[in-house]
Amino acid sequence: MATELLSPLLPQRQGALAVVVAAPLLALLLAVVFFSRSPVAAPVSESSPELVDLILLAGAQEKGAVCLDGSPPGYHLRRGFGSGAHSWLVFLERKMTNFGSSKYMTAVNLNGILSNDHIENPDFYNWNIAVIRYCDGGSFAGDAEGEDLDGTKLFFRGLRIWEAVVDELMVKGMDAAKQALLTGCSAGSLAALLHCDNFRGQFPHEVSVKCLSDAGFFIDEKDLSGERSMRSLISGVVHLQNVREVLPNNCLQKKDPAECFFPAELIKSIITPTFILNSDYDSWQIRNILAPNGSYPGQAWSSCKADIRNCSCTQIDVLHGFKKKLVSELKVAEDNNDWGLFIDSCFTHCQTPFNITWHSPISPRLGDKSIAEAVGDWYFGRRQDVKLIDCEYPCNPTCSSLLPTA
Ligand SMILES: *[C@@H]1O[C@H](CO)[C@@H](O)[C@H](O)[C@H]1NC(C)=O
Ligand SMILES: *[C@@H]1O[C@H](CO)[C@@H](O)[C@H](O)[C@H]1NC(C)=O
Ligand SMILES: *[C@@H]1O[C@H](CO)[C@@H](O)[C@H](O)[C@H]1NC(C)=O
């Protein structure tokens, strides 16, 4: 459905050839990442302990801070309590609601790093939790307008949504924060990197502010056929949505804007302490960057993409190559004392918003730490130099096949 919605916009901007290449890829980013069900918006059981209401942004239209279809953006806010009353965690959602519209957003159930249960979430359970819903199709970074083939106006206002929602949160008490953490997963995690220093800048110097990127470390790697599918996809979004403003200047001087949108470039200019959490056999990246449909003959990779346990030795070797590249691109983070890393070799994608991955008896562990423990150790400085990088798949016995892969 995203292809129908967005590919008609490309011809005017990029020429026919680019459209042929970019349209299926746009569908990937805008459909796979955004148009599926949200992890926090998954159907919840009646007995669910904490459904958190949707709040629509006030004055959205006047600020031009609107979803793809012009509807006001939405977010969820659960107030902190006790020692967490002045601590704020802002989470940028990863999957876009249907048709990029808040008309389809509902209350959500918050798990993992967003849970208010201290067993599930030992360090952040009593913080103020703000979850900003995703409806702009461009990682909260664009500022443009477009038109669908039938003349329907489309709004690419991710940057304005980011700014307006943060302003509203400040009015609702975030201005008095004593500590804060900006995070998100997948496309939302890329957004957390893009806006990390801007978020830091909202607070006085003495406030502790850090960023956590979960499953957003997309790498600029060629696919199996040697094409740069991911870069073409990013290039489409960068041009369609006009995201230049949030990209680092020192990168833009040397490289194409699409290259500057990749985390490997972004992390070179981020000055706020940041934690990178990612699997180096990330299921989304393997399916969509390394082995997208059409990049290999027939069904050769279908079963391996569906379940890493079904990969042949030759395929595993290719995946090891992907891991090597991803880890090498993290060098900047590895060398920075204030930064943290948790790079596990489990076949999964997004590990903070689920109980099972974040902190449970079967969550992935590195150095005997769950992700929640490692992130907490880093955030609160309980341990120096939290830089955990896993060995090659299938070396880690804590990688469960029950982990979510989409
Ligand atoms: C890729 O192909 C598989 C199997 O043919 C299909 O189920 C899947 O939806 C396709 N993925 C995309 C992103 O088109
Ligand atoms: C993985 O391999 C097993 C055993 O050969 C098979 O039963 C299963 O269907 C395969 N899974 C996928 C997703 O192809
Ligand atoms: C996650 O943990 C919370 C708190 O124990 C529980 O209420 C919730 O049902 C769990 N969510 C899932 C999806 O298992």
Tab-separated table of N, CA and C in Angstrom, residues 207-317:
chain	number	residue	atom	x	y	z
A	207	VAL	N	21.777	18.714	33.779
A	207	VAL	CA	20.880	17.566	33.642
A	207	VAL	C	21.609	16.459	32.875
A	208	SER	N	21.479	15.230	33.377
A	208	SER	CA	22.118	14.110	32.694
A	208	SER	C	21.231	13.655	31.528
A	209	VAL	N	21.744	13.751	30.323
A	209	VAL	CA	20.963	13.378	29.140
A	209	VAL	C	21.783	12.414	28.282
A	210	LYS	N	21.166	11.298	27.916
A	210	LYS	CA	21.853	10.316	27.081
A	210	LYS	C	20.891	9.755	26.031
A	211	CYS	N	21.442	9.041	25.069
A	211	CYS	CA	20.610	8.458	24.014
A	211	CYS	C	20.894	6.965	23.887
A	212	LEU	N	19.874	6.230	23.499
A	212	LEU	CA	19.989	4.785	23.329
A	212	LEU	C	19.380	4.406	21.984
A	213	SER	N	20.184	3.810	21.130
A	213	SER	CA	19.718	3.413	19.810
A	213	SER	C	19.515	1.902	19.784
A	214	ASP	N	18.283	1.455	19.511
A	214	ASP	CA	17.963	0.025	19.499
A	214	ASP	C	17.558	-0.414	18.090
A	215	ALA	N	18.373	-1.263	17.493
A	215	ALA	CA	18.080	-1.813	16.158
A	215	ALA	C	17.954	-0.740	15.089
A	216	GLY	N	18.706	0.338	15.271
A	216	GLY	CA	18.683	1.399	14.269
A	216	GLY	C	20.011	1.527	13.561
A	217	PHE	N	20.949	0.624	13.863
A	217	PHE	CA	22.264	0.744	13.250
A	217	PHE	C	22.274	0.062	11.875
A	218	PHE	N	21.497	0.660	10.960
A	218	PHE	CA	21.404	0.150	9.581
A	218	PHE	C	22.732	0.401	8.876
A	219	ILE	N	23.260	-0.605	8.218
A	219	ILE	CA	24.539	-0.362	7.551
A	219	ILE	C	24.375	-0.226	6.037
A	220	ASP	N	25.297	0.533	5.476
A	220	ASP	CA	25.279	0.871	4.056
A	220	ASP	C	25.972	-0.244	3.283
A	221	GLU	N	25.349	-1.419	3.296
A	221	GLU	CA	25.991	-2.604	2.724
A	221	GLU	C	25.319	-2.982	1.414
A	222	LYS	N	26.112	-3.575	0.518
A	222	LYS	CA	25.540	-4.075	-0.738
A	222	LYS	C	24.702	-5.326	-0.464
A	223	ASP	N	23.695	-5.548	-1.315
A	223	ASP	CA	22.921	-6.783	-1.166
A	223	ASP	C	23.634	-7.929	-1.885
A	224	LEU	N	23.016	-9.100	-1.883
A	224	LEU	CA	23.668	-10.289	-2.439
A	224	LEU	C	24.001	-10.150	-3.916
A	225	SER	N	23.231	-9.316	-4.631
A	225	SER	CA	23.484	-9.159	-6.064
A	225	SER	C	24.477	-8.035	-6.338
A	226	GLY	N	24.972	-7.400	-5.272
A	226	GLY	CA	25.962	-6.342	-5.453
A	226	GLY	C	25.357	-4.951	-5.578
A	227	GLU	N	24.034	-4.858	-5.494
A	227	GLU	CA	23.369	-3.550	-5.564
A	227	GLU	C	23.345	-2.893	-4.193
A	228	ARG	N	23.327	-1.559	-4.184
A	228	ARG	CA	23.159	-0.853	-2.909
A	228	ARG	C	21.666	-0.565	-2.700
A	229	SER	N	20.919	-1.606	-2.415
A	229	SER	CA	19.462	-1.472	-2.278
A	229	SER	C	19.104	-0.522	-1.147
A	230	MET	N	19.756	-0.678	-0.015
A	230	MET	CA	19.399	0.140	1.142
A	230	MET	C	19.703	1.609	0.883
A	231	ARG	N	20.862	1.857	0.216
A	231	ARG	CA	21.187	3.258	-0.032
A	231	ARG	C	20.180	3.893	-0.994
A	232	SER	N	19.708	3.114	-1.986
A	232	SER	CA	18.692	3.656	-2.896
A	232	SER	C	17.416	3.965	-2.136
A	233	LEU	N	17.072	3.085	-1.226
A	233	LEU	CA	15.874	3.300	-0.422
A	233	LEU	C	15.998	4.585	0.398
A	234	ILE	N	17.126	4.710	1.079
A	234	ILE	CA	17.364	5.899	1.900
A	234	ILE	C	17.387	7.154	1.024
A	235	SER	N	18.014	7.025	-0.129
A	235	SER	CA	18.105	8.157	-1.033
A	235	SER	C	16.706	8.638	-1.428
A	236	GLY	N	15.809	7.690	-1.701
A	236	GLY	CA	14.433	8.045	-2.034
A	236	GLY	C	13.782	8.841	-0.930
A	237	VAL	N	13.955	8.377	0.307
A	237	VAL	CA	13.322	9.050	1.444
A	237	VAL	C	13.954	10.433	1.684
A	238	VAL	N	15.285	10.478	1.591
A	238	VAL	CA	16.006	11.731	1.833
A	238	VAL	C	15.532	12.821	0.873
A	239	HIS	N	15.361	12.452	-0.404
A	239	HIS	CA	14.949	13.462	-1.376
A	239	HIS	C	13.463	13.768	-1.301
A	240	LEU	N	12.670	12.732	-1.200
A	240	LEU	CA	11.221	12.914	-1.135
A	240	LEU	C	10.830	13.776	0.054
A	241	GLN	N	11.490	13.526	1.192
A	241	GLN	CA	11.050	14.156	2.432
A	241	GLN	C	11.886	15.365	2.837
A	242	ASN	N	12.945	15.645	2.076
A	242	ASN	CA	13.792	16.789	2.398
A	242	ASN	C	14.325	16.720	3.831
A	243	VAL	N	15.217	15.779	4.066
A	243	VAL	CA	15.707	15.594	5.441
A	243	VAL	C	17.075	16.245	5.693
A	244	ARG	N	17.589	16.995	4.751
A	244	ARG	CA	18.946	17.558	4.879
A	244	ARG	C	19.186	18.264	6.198
A	245	GLU	N	18.161	18.962	6.670
A	245	GLU	CA	18.353	19.836	7.830
A	245	GLU	C	18.875	19.112	9.072
A	246	VAL	N	18.520	17.840	9.213
A	246	VAL	CA	18.942	17.125	10.421
A	246	VAL	C	20.253	16.356	10.214
A	247	LEU	N	20.822	16.434	9.022
A	247	LEU	CA	22.044	15.663	8.765
A	247	LEU	C	23.280	16.475	9.154
A	248	PRO	N	24.344	15.787	9.603
A	248	PRO	CA	25.537	16.503	10.052
A	248	PRO	C	26.236	17.253	8.905
A	249	ASN	N	26.524	18.531	9.147
A	249	ASN	CA	27.141	19.368	8.118
A	249	ASN	C	28.470	18.850	7.627
A	250	ASN	N	29.283	18.370	8.562
A	250	ASN	CA	30.612	17.926	8.136
A	250	ASN	C	30.520	16.719	7.200
A	251	CYS	N	29.460	15.946	7.324
A	251	CYS	CA	29.257	14.831	6.395
A	251	CYS	C	28.738	15.346	5.056
A	252	LEU	N	27.765	16.265	5.110
A	252	LEU	CA	27.171	16.790	3.875
A	252	LEU	C	28.210	17.454	2.979
A	253	GLN	N	29.261	18.005	3.600
A	253	GLN	CA	30.305	18.652	2.793
A	253	GLN	C	31.077	17.641	1.953
A	254	LYS	N	31.134	16.401	2.430
A	254	LYS	CA	31.963	15.410	1.740
A	254	LYS	C	31.170	14.361	0.978
A	255	LYS	N	29.925	14.120	1.437
A	255	LYS	CA	29.212	12.959	0.906
A	255	LYS	C	27.793	13.273	0.476
A	256	ASP	N	27.225	12.325	-0.231
A	256	ASP	CA	25.838	12.405	-0.640
A	256	ASP	C	24.941	12.362	0.596
A	257	PRO	N	23.855	13.174	0.619
A	257	PRO	CA	22.964	13.181	1.794
A	257	PRO	C	22.485	11.783	2.204
A	258	ALA	N	22.276	10.910	1.220
A	258	ALA	CA	21.801	9.564	1.564
A	258	ALA	C	22.837	8.824	2.415
A	259	GLU	N	24.109	9.029	2.108
A	259	GLU	CA	25.157	8.378	2.911
A	259	GLU	C	25.193	8.947	4.325
A	260	CYS	N	24.897	10.237	4.441
A	260	CYS	CA	24.957	10.910	5.753
A	260	CYS	C	23.817	10.495	6.667
A	261	PHE	N	22.807	9.829	6.110
A	261	PHE	CA	21.645	9.385	6.886
A	261	PHE	C	21.952	8.075	7.612
A	262	PHE	N	23.028	7.420	7.250
A	262	PHE	CA	23.382	6.147	7.889
A	262	PHE	C	24.052	6.387	9.241
A	263	PRO	N	23.691	5.579	10.234
A	263	PRO	CA	24.243	5.734	11.580
A	263	PRO	C	25.773	5.754	11.636
A	264	ALA	N	26.450	5.000	10.756
A	264	ALA	CA	27.911	4.994	10.791
A	264	ALA	C	28.448	6.412	10.594
A	265	GLU	N	27.748	7.223	9.797
A	265	GLU	CA	28.143	8.625	9.628
A	265	GLU	C	27.633	9.472	10.784
A	266	LEU	N	26.382	9.251	11.179
A	266	LEU	CA	25.774	10.063	12.245
A	266	LEU	C	26.591	10.008	13.531
A	267	ILE	N	27.064	8.826	13.897
A	267	ILE	CA	27.728	8.705	15.204
A	267	ILE	C	29.068	9.440	15.248
A	268	LYS	N	29.595	9.796	14.102
A	268	LYS	CA	30.857	10.552	14.104
A	268	LYS	C	30.652	11.960	14.647
A	269	SER	N	29.417	12.474	14.569
A	269	SER	CA	29.233	13.866	14.997
A	269	SER	C	28.391	14.014	16.266
A	270	ILE	N	27.853	12.927	16.782
A	270	ILE	CA	27.033	13.026	18.004
A	270	ILE	C	27.945	13.253	19.205
A	271	ILE	N	27.646	14.283	20.011
A	271	ILE	CA	28.510	14.539	21.167
A	271	ILE	C	27.886	14.063	22.483
A	272	THR	N	26.591	13.765	22.476
A	272	THR	CA	25.902	13.273	23.667
A	272	THR	C	26.232	11.787	23.874
A	273	PRO	N	26.500	11.367	25.125
A	273	PRO	CA	26.778	9.945	25.359
A	273	PRO	C	25.649	9.044	24.846
A	274	THR	N	26.012	8.041	24.086
A	274	THR	CA	25.018	7.214	23.394
A	274	THR	C	25.352	5.737	23.553
A	275	PHE	N	24.309	4.948	23.643
A	275	PHE	CA	24.453	3.492	23.735
A	275	PHE	C	23.891	2.882	22.455
A	276	ILE	N	24.671	2.041	21.805
A	276	ILE	CA	24.198	1.360	20.598
A	276	ILE	C	23.892	-0.095	20.948
A	277	LEU	N	22.624	-0.445	20.786
A	277	LEU	CA	22.172	-1.818	20.982
A	277	LEU	C	21.720	-2.340	19.626
A	278	ASN	N	22.298	-3.423	19.188
A	278	ASN	CA	21.912	-3.991	17.894
A	278	ASN	C	22.376	-5.436	17.837
A	279	SER	N	21.640	-6.255	17.117
A	279	SER	CA	22.174	-7.573	16.811
A	279	SER	C	23.043	-7.431	15.572
A	280	ASP	N	24.179	-8.119	15.527
A	280	ASP	CA	24.966	-8.042	14.288
A	280	ASP	C	24.524	-9.119	13.291
A	281	TYR	N	23.457	-9.833	13.618
A	281	TYR	CA	22.749	-10.683	12.652
A	281	TYR	C	21.284	-10.223	12.663
A	282	ASP	N	21.094	-8.911	12.654
A	282	ASP	CA	19.776	-8.284	12.756
A	282	ASP	C	18.822	-8.851	11.698
A	283	SER	N	17.702	-9.411	12.153
A	283	SER	CA	16.800	-10.095	11.218
A	283	SER	C	16.228	-9.145	10.158
A	284	TRP	N	15.918	-7.919	10.536
A	284	TRP	CA	15.387	-6.978	9.530
A	284	TRP	C	16.450	-6.638	8.499
A	285	GLN	N	17.664	-6.399	8.982
A	285	GLN	CA	18.733	-6.017	8.046
A	285	GLN	C	19.093	-7.168	7.110
A	286	ILE	N	19.096	-8.390	7.623
A	286	ILE	CA	19.406	-9.530	6.760
A	286	ILE	C	18.321	-9.676	5.691
A	287	ARG	N	17.063	-9.502	6.087
A	287	ARG	CA	15.962	-9.671	5.141
A	287	ARG	C	15.860	-8.534	4.132
A	288	ASN	N	16.235	-7.340	4.550
A	288	ASN	CA	15.966	-6.180	3.699
A	288	ASN	C	17.190	-5.457	3.168
A	289	ILE	N	18.333	-5.582	3.831
A	289	ILE	CA	19.544	-4.928	3.320
A	289	ILE	C	20.419	-5.951	2.602
A	290	LEU	N	20.690	-7.060	3.260
A	290	LEU	CA	21.586	-8.065	2.681
A	290	LEU	C	20.896	-8.928	1.626
A	291	ALA	N	19.722	-9.431	1.937
A	291	ALA	CA	19.075	-10.395	1.038
A	291	ALA	C	17.630	-10.013	0.716
A	292	PRO	N	17.424	-8.808	0.167
A	292	PRO	CA	16.049	-8.460	-0.204
A	292	PRO	C	15.567	-9.361	-1.340
A	293	ASN	N	14.259	-9.520	-1.469
A	293	ASN	CA	13.709	-10.315	-2.580
A	293	ASN	C	14.293	-9.796	-3.888
A	294	GLY	N	14.642	-10.712	-4.764
A	294	GLY	CA	15.157	-10.296	-6.060
A	294	GLY	C	16.673	-10.183	-6.097
A	295	SER	N	17.324	-10.258	-4.943
A	295	SER	CA	18.782	-10.125	-4.937
A	295	SER	C	19.471	-11.489	-5.030
A	296	TYR	N	18.662	-12.551	-5.083
A	296	TYR	CA	19.222	-13.908	-5.176
A	296	TYR	C	18.280	-14.728	-6.057
A	297	PRO	N	18.791	-15.813	-6.626
A	297	PRO	CA	17.945	-16.596	-7.534
A	297	PRO	C	16.872	-17.395	-6.789
A	298	GLY	N	15.690	-17.407	-7.354
A	298	GLY	CA	14.589	-18.226	-6.838
A	298	GLY	C	14.332	-18.021	-5.360
A	299	GLN	N	14.230	-19.137	-4.654
A	299	GLN	CA	13.925	-19.098	-3.223
A	299	GLN	C	15.177	-19.390	-2.386
A	300	ALA	N	16.367	-19.247	-3.021
A	300	ALA	CA	17.608	-19.711	-2.394
A	300	ALA	C	17.796	-19.242	-0.941
A	301	TRP	N	17.318	-18.045	-0.636
A	301	TRP	CA	17.550	-17.512	0.711
A	301	TRP	C	16.278	-17.472	1.563
A	302	SER	N	15.158	-17.895	1.030
A	302	SER	CA	13.884	-17.710	1.742
A	302	SER	C	13.896	-18.349	3.123
A	303	SER	N	14.351	-19.608	3.173
A	303	SER	CA	14.252	-20.307	4.446
A	303	SER	C	15.302	-19.798	5.438
A	304	CYS	N	16.466	-19.399	4.948
A	304	CYS	CA	17.510	-18.821	5.814
A	304	CYS	C	17.060	-17.471	6.368
A	305	LYS	N	16.416	-16.649	5.529
A	305	LYS	CA	15.914	-15.347	5.985
A	305	LYS	C	14.820	-15.498	7.028
A	306	ALA	N	14.017	-16.570	6.867
A	306	ALA	CA	12.904	-16.769	7.796
A	306	ALA	C	13.411	-17.217	9.161
A	307	ASP	N	14.464	-18.042	9.143
A	307	ASP	CA	14.960	-18.595	10.401
A	307	ASP	C	16.446	-18.909	10.246
A	308	ILE	N	17.279	-18.224	10.997
A	308	ILE	CA	18.735	-18.346	10.825
A	308	ILE	C	19.207	-19.789	11.038
A	309	ARG	N	18.431	-20.565	11.790
A	309	ARG	CA	18.832	-21.953	12.024
A	309	ARG	C	18.784	-22.767	10.741
A	310	ASN	N	18.096	-22.242	9.707
A	310	ASN	CA	17.988	-22.964	8.442
A	310	ASN	C	19.020	-22.538	7.410
A	311	CYS	N	19.949	-21.674	7.784
A	311	CYS	CA	20.953	-21.221	6.807
A	311	CYS	C	21.997	-22.309	6.584
A	312	SER	N	22.476	-22.391	5.342
A	312	SER	CA	23.566	-23.322	5.034
A	312	SER	C	24.888	-22.727	5.510
A	313	CYS	N	25.949	-23.530	5.485
A	313	CYS	CA	27.276	-23.036	5.901
A	313	CYS	C	27.708	-21.867	5.037
A	314	THR	N	27.449	-21.973	3.744
A	314	THR	CA	27.831	-20.888	2.831
A	314	THR	C	27.084	-19.605	3.197
A	315	GLN	N	25.798	-19.758	3.502
A	315	GLN	CA	25.003	-18.582	3.874
A	315	GLN	C	25.490	-17.991	5.195
A	316	ILE	N	25.801	-18.872	6.141
A	316	ILE	CA	26.310	-18.384	7.428
A	316	ILE	C	27.601	-17.587	7.228
A	317	ASP	N	28.440	-18.041	6.296
A	317	ASP	CA	29.670	-17.300	6.006
A	317	ASP	C	29.354	-15.886	5.509
